[in-house]
PDB file of C-alpha atoms in Angstrom:
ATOM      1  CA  UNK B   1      -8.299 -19.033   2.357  1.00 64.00           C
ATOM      2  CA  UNK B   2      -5.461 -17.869   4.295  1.00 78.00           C
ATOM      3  CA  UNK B   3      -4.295 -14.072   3.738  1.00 92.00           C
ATOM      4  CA  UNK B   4      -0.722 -13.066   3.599  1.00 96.00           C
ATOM      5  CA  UNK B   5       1.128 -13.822   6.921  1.00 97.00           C
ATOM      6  CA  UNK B   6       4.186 -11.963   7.956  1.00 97.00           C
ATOM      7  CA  UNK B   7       6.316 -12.729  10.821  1.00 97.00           C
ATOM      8  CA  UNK B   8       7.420 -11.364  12.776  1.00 97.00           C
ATOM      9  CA  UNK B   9       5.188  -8.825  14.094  1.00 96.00           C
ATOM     10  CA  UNK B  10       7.218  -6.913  15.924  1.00 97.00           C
ATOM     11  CA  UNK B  11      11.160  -6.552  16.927  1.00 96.00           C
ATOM     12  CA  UNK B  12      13.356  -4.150  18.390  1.00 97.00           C
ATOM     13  CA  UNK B  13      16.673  -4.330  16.829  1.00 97.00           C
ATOM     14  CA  UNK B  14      20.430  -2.223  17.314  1.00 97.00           C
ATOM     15  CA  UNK B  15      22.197  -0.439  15.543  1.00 97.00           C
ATOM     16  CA  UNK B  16      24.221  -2.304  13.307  1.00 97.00           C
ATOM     17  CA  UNK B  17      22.839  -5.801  13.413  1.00 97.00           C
ATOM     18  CA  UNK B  18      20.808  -6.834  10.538  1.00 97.00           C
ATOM     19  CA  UNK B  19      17.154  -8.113  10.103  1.00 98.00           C
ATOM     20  CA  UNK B  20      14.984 -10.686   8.226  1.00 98.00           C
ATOM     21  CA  UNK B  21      11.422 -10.564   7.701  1.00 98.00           C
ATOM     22  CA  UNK B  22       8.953 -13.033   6.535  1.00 98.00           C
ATOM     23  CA  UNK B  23       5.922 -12.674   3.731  1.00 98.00           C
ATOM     24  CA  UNK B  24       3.811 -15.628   2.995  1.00 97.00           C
ATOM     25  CA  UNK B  25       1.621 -14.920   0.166  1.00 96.00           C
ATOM     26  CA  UNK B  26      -1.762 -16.189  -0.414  1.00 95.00           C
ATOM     27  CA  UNK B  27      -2.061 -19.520  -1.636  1.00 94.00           C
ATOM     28  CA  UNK B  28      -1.097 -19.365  -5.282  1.00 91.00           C
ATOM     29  CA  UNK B  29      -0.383 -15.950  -5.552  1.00 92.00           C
ATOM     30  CA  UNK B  30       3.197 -15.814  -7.084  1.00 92.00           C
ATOM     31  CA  UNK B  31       4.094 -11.921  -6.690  1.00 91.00           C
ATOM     32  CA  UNK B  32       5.169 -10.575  -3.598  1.00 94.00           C
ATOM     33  CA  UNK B  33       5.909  -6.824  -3.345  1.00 93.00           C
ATOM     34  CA  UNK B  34       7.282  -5.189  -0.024  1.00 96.00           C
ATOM     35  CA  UNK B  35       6.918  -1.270   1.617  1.00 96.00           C
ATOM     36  CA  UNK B  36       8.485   0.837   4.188  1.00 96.00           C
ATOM     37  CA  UNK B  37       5.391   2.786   5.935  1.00 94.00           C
ATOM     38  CA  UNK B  38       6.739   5.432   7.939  1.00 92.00           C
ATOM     39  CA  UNK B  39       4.591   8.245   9.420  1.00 87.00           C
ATOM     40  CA  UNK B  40       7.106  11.193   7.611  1.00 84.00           C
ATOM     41  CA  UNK B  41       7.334   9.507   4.389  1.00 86.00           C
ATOM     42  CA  UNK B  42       4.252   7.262   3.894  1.00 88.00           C
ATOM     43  CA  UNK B  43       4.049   3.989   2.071  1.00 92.00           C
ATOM     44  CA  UNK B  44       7.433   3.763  -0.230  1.00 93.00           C
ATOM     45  CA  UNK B  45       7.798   0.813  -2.612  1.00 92.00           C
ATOM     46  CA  UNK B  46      11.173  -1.100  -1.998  1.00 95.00           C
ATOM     47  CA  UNK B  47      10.404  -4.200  -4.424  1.00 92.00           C
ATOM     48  CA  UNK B  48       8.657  -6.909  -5.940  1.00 91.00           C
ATOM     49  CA  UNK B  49       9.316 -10.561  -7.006  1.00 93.00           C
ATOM     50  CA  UNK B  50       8.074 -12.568  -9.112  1.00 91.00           C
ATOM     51  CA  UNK B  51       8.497 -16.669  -9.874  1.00 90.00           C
ATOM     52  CA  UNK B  52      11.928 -15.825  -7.307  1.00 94.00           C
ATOM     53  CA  UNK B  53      13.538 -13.085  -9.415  1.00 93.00           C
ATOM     54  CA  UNK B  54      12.987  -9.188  -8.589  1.00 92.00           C
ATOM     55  CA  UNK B  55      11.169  -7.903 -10.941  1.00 87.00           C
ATOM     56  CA  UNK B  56      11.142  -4.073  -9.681  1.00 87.00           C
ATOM     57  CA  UNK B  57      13.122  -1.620  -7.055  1.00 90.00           C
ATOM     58  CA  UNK B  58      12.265   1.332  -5.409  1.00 90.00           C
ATOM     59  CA  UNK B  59      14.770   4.088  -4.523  1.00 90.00           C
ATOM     60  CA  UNK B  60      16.614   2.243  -1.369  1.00 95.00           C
ATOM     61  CA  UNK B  61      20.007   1.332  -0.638  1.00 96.00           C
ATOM     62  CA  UNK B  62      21.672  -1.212  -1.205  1.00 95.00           C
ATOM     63  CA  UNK B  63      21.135  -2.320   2.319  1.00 97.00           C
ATOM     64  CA  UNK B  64      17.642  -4.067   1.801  1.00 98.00           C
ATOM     65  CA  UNK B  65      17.120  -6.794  -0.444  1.00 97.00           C
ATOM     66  CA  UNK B  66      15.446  -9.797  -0.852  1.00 97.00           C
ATOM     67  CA  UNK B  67      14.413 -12.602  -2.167  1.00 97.00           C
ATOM     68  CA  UNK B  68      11.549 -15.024  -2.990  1.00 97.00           C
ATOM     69  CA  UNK B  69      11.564 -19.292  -2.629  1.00 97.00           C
ATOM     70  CA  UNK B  70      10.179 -21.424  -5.059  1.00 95.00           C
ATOM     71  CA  UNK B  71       6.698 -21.610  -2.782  1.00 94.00           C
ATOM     72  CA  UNK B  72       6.788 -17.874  -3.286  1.00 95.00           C
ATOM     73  CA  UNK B  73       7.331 -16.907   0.095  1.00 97.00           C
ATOM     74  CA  UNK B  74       9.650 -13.819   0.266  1.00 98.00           C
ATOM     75  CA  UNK B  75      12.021 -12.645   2.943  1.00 98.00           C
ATOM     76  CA  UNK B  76      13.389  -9.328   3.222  1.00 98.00           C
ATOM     77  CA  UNK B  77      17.135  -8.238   4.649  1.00 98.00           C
ATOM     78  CA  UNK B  78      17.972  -5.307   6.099  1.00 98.00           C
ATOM     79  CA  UNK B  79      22.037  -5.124   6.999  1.00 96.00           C
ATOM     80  CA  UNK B  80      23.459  -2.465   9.185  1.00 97.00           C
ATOM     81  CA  UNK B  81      20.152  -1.229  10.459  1.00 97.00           C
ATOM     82  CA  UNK B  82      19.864   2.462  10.792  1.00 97.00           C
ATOM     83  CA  UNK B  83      17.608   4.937  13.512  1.00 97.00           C
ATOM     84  CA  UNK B  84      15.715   5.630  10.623  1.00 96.00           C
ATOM     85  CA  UNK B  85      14.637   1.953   9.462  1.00 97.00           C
ATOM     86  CA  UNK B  86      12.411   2.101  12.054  1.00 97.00           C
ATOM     87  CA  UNK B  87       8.532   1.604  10.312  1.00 97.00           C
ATOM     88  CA  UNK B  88       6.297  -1.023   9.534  1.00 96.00           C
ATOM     89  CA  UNK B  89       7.028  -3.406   6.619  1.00 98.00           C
ATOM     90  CA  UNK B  90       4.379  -4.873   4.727  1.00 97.00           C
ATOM     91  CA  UNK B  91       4.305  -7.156   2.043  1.00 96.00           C
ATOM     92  CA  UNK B  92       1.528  -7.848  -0.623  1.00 94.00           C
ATOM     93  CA  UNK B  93       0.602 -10.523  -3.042  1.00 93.00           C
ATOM     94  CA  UNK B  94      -1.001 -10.835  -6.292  1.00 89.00           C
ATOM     95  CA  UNK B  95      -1.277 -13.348  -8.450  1.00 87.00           C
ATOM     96  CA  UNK B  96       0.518 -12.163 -11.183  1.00 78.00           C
ATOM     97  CA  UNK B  97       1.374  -8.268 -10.476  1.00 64.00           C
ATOM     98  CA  UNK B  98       0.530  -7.815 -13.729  1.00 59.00           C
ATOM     99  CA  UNK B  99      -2.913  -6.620 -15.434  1.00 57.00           C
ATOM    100  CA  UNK B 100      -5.520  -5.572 -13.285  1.00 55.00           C
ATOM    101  CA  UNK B 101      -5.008  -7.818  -9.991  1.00 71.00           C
ATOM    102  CA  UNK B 102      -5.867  -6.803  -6.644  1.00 81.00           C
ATOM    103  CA  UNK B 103      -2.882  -6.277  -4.116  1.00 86.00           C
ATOM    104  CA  UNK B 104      -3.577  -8.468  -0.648  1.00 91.00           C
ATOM    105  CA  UNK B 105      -1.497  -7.194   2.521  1.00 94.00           C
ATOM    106  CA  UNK B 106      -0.642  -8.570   5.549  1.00 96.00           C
ATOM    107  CA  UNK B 107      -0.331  -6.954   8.874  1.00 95.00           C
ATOM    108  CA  UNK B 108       3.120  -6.219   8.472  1.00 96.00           C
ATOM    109  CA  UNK B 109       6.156  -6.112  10.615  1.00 98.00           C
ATOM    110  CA  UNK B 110       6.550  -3.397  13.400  1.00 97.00           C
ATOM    111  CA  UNK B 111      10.573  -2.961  13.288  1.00 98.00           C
ATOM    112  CA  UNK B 112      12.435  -1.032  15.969  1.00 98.00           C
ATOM    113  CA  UNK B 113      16.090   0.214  15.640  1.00 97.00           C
ATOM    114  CA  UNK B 114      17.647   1.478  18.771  1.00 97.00           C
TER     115      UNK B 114
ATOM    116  CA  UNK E  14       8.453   9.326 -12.345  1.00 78.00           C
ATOM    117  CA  UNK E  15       4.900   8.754 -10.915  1.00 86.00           C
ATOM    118  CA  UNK E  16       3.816  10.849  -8.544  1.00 92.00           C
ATOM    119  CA  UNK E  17       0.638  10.632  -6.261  1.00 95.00           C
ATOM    120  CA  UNK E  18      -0.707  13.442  -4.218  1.00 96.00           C
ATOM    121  CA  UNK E  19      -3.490  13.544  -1.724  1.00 96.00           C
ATOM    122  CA  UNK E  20      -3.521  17.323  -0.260  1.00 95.00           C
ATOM    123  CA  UNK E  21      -5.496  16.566   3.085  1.00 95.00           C
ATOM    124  CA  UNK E  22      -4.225  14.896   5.730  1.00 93.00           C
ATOM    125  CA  UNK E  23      -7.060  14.790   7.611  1.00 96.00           C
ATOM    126  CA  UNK E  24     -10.724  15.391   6.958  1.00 97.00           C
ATOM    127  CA  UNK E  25     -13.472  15.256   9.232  1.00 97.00           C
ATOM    128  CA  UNK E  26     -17.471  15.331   8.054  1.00 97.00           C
ATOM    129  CA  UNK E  27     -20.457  14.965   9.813  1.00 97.00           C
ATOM    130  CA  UNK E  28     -22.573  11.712   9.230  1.00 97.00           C
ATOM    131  CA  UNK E  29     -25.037  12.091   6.514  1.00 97.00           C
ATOM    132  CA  UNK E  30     -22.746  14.728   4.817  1.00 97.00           C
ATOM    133  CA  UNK E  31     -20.478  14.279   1.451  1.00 97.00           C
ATOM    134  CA  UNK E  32     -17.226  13.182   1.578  1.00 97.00           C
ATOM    135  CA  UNK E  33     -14.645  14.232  -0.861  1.00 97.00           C
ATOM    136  CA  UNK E  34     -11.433  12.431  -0.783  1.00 98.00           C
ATOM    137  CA  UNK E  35      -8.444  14.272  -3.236  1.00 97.00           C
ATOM    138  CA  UNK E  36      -6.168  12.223  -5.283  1.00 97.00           C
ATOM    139  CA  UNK E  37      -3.832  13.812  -8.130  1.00 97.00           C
ATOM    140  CA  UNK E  38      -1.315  12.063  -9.641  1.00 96.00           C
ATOM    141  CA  UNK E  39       1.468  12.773 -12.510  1.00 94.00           C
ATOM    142  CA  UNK E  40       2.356   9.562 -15.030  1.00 90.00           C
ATOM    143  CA  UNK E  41       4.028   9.472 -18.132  1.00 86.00           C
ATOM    144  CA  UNK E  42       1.992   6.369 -19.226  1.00 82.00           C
ATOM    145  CA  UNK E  43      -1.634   4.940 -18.651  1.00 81.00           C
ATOM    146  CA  UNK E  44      -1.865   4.698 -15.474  1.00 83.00           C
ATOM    147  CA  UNK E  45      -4.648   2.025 -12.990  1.00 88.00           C
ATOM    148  CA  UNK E  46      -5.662   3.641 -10.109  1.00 92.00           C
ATOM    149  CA  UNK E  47      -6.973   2.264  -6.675  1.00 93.00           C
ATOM    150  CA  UNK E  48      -8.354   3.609  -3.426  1.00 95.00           C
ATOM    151  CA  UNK E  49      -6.684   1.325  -0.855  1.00 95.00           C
ATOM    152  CA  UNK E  50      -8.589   1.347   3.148  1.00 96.00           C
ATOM    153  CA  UNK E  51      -7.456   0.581   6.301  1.00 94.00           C
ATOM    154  CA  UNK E  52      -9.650   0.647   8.981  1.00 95.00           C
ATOM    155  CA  UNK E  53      -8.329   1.178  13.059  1.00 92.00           C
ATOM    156  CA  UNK E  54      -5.917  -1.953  13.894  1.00 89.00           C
ATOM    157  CA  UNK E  55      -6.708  -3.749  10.441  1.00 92.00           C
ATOM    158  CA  UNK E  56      -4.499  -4.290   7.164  1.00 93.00           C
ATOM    159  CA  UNK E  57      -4.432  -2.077   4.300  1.00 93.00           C
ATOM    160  CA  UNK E  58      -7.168  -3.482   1.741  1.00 92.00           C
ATOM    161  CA  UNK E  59      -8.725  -2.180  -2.128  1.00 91.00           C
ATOM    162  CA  UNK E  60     -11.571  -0.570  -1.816  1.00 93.00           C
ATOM    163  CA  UNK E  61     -12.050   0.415  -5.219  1.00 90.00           C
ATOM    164  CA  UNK E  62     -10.046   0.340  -8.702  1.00 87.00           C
ATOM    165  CA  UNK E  63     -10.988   2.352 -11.473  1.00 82.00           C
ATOM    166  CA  UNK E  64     -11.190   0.392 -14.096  1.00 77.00           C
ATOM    167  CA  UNK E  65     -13.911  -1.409 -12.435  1.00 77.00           C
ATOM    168  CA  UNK E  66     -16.357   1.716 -12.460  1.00 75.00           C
ATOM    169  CA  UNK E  67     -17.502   0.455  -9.789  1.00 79.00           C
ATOM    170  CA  UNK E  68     -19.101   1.483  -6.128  1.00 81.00           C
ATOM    171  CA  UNK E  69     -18.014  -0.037  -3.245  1.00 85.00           C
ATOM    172  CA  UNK E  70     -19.808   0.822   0.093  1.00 90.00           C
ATOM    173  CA  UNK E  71     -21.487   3.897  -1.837  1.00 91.00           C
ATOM    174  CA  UNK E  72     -17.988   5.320  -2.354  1.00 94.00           C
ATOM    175  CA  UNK E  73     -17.249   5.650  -6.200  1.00 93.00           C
ATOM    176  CA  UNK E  74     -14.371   7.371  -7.801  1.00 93.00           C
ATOM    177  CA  UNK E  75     -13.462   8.953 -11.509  1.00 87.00           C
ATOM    178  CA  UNK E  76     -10.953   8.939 -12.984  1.00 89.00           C
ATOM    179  CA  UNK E  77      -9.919  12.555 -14.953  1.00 90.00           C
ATOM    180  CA  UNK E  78      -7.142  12.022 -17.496  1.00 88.00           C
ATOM    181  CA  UNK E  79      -7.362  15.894 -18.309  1.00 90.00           C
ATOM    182  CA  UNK E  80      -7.193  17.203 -14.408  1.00 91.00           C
ATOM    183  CA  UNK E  81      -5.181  13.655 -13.567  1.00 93.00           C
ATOM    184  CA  UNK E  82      -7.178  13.560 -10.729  1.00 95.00           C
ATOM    185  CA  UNK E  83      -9.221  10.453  -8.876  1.00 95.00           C
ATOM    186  CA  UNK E  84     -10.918  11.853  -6.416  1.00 96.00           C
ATOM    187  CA  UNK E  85     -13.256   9.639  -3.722  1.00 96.00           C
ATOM    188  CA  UNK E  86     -16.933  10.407  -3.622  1.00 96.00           C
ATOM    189  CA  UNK E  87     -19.399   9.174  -0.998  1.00 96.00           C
ATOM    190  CA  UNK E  88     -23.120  11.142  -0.711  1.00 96.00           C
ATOM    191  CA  UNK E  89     -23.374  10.212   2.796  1.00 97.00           C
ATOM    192  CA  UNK E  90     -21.020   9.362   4.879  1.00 97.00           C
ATOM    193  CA  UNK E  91     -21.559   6.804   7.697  1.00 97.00           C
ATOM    194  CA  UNK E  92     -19.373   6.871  10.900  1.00 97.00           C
ATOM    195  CA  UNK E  93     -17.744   3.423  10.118  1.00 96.00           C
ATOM    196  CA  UNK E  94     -16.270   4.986   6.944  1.00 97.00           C
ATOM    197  CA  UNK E  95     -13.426   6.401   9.610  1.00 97.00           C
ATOM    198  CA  UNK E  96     -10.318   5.141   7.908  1.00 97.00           C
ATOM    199  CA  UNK E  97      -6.902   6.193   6.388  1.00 95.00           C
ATOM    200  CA  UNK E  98      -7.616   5.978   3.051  1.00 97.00           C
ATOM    201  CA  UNK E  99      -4.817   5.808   0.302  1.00 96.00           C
ATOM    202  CA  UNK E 100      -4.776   6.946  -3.214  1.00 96.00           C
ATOM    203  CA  UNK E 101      -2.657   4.508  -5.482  1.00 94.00           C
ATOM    204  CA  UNK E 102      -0.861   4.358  -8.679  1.00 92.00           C
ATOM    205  CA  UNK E 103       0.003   1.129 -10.983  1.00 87.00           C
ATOM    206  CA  UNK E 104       2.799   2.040 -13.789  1.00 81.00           C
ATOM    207  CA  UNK E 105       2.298  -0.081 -16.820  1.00 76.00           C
ATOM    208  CA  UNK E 106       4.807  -1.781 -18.827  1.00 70.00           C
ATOM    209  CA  UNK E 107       7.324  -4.275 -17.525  1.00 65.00           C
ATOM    210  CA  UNK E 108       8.323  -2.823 -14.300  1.00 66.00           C
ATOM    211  CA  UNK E 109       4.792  -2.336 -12.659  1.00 72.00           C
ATOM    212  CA  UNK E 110       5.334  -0.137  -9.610  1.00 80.00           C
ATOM    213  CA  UNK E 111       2.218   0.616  -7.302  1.00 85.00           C
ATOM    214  CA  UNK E 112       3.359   4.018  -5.746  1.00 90.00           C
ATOM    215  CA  UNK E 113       0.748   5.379  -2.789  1.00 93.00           C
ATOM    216  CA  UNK E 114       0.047   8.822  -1.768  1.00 95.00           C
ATOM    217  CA  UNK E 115       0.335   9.582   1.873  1.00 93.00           C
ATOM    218  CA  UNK E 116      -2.933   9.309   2.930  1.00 95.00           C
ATOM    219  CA  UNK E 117      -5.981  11.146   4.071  1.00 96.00           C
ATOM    220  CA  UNK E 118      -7.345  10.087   7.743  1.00 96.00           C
ATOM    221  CA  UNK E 119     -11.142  10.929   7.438  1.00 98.00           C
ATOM    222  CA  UNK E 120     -13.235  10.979  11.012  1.00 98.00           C
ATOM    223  CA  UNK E 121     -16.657  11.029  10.363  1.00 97.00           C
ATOM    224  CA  UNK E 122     -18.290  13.096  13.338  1.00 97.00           C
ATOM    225  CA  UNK E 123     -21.645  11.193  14.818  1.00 94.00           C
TER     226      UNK E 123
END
């Protein structure tokens, strides 16, 4: 069974531009939840979806958002990049997000504003 | 708001000795919690969940509604259990959040 796959791995992005990043969940798993992991601040929720429509939001501007397909993969936006979006994303599936299901993460995405 | 709070950042033990891992957290509700592992150059996995009761490579972990703590236990700790291990929060109701502490990086010394 194939774990949760997120591409890209790594890229190096200015100031300014924007960004998309790629989750693909586990086989059948229909919630996909995303986090900033930054060495200062740690591993900070920024949201979940569920079935395509976000079902949760951490504290973060309006700048990131996302969304989910109907195969459950999830892609996440961030506009007018900042120094200080610079951390590893990483995405996790469930099957449900709900009740007592495990959380599966990928490897996550190693962004890098300049 | 949840809060979860793991008060060493790093921890280092000898092999064979007991490791202690501290988790507190502060929640409104009834909360799930989970020790979450991630081992040099590998993803972020469960280790453990609480509602389980379970042991999982001779770690366990109780859960303490009146100190609101969920601390990680191992009697002996084995140099592979080097890790970043995370202490983690699921809020119930509707909106299920799972908010992480920021980690404690435990070398076990050979």
């Amino acid at each position: 069974k194939a774990g949760v796959t997120q591409t890209p791995r790594y890229l190096i992005k200015t100031r300014g531009q924007q960004v998309t990043l790629s989750c693909s969940p586990i086989s059948g798993h229909r919630s996909v939840s995303w986090y900033q992991q930054t060495p200062g601040q740690g591993l900070q929720f920024l949201f979940e979806y569920f079935s395509e429509t976000q079902r949760n939001k951490g504290n973060f501007p309006g700048r990131f958002s996302g969304r989910q397909f109907s195969n459950s993969r999830s892609e996440m936006n961030v506009s007018t990049l900042e120094l200080g979006d610079s951390a590893l994303y990483l995405c996790a599936s469930s099957v449900s997000g709900t009740g007592n299901t495990e959380a599966f993460f990928g490897q996550g995405t190693r962004l890098t504003v300049v | 708001a949840q809060r979860v709070t793991q008060p060493e950042k790093l921890l280092s033990v000898f092999k064979g000795a007991p490791v202690e891992l501290k988790c507190n957290y502060s929640y409104s509700g009834s909360p799930e919690l989970f020790w979450y592992v991630q081992y040099s150059r590998q993803r972020l996995q469960l280790l453990l969940r609480h509602i389980s009761r379970e042991s999982i490579k001779g770690f366990t972990a109780d859960l303490n509604k009146g100190e609101t703590s969920f601390h990680l236990k191992k009697p002996f700790a084995q140099e592979e259990d080097s890790a970043m291990y995370y202490c983690a929060l699921l809020s119930s109701g509707s909106a299920r959040q799972l908010t992480f502490g920021s980690g404690t990086q435990l070398t076990v010394l050979p």
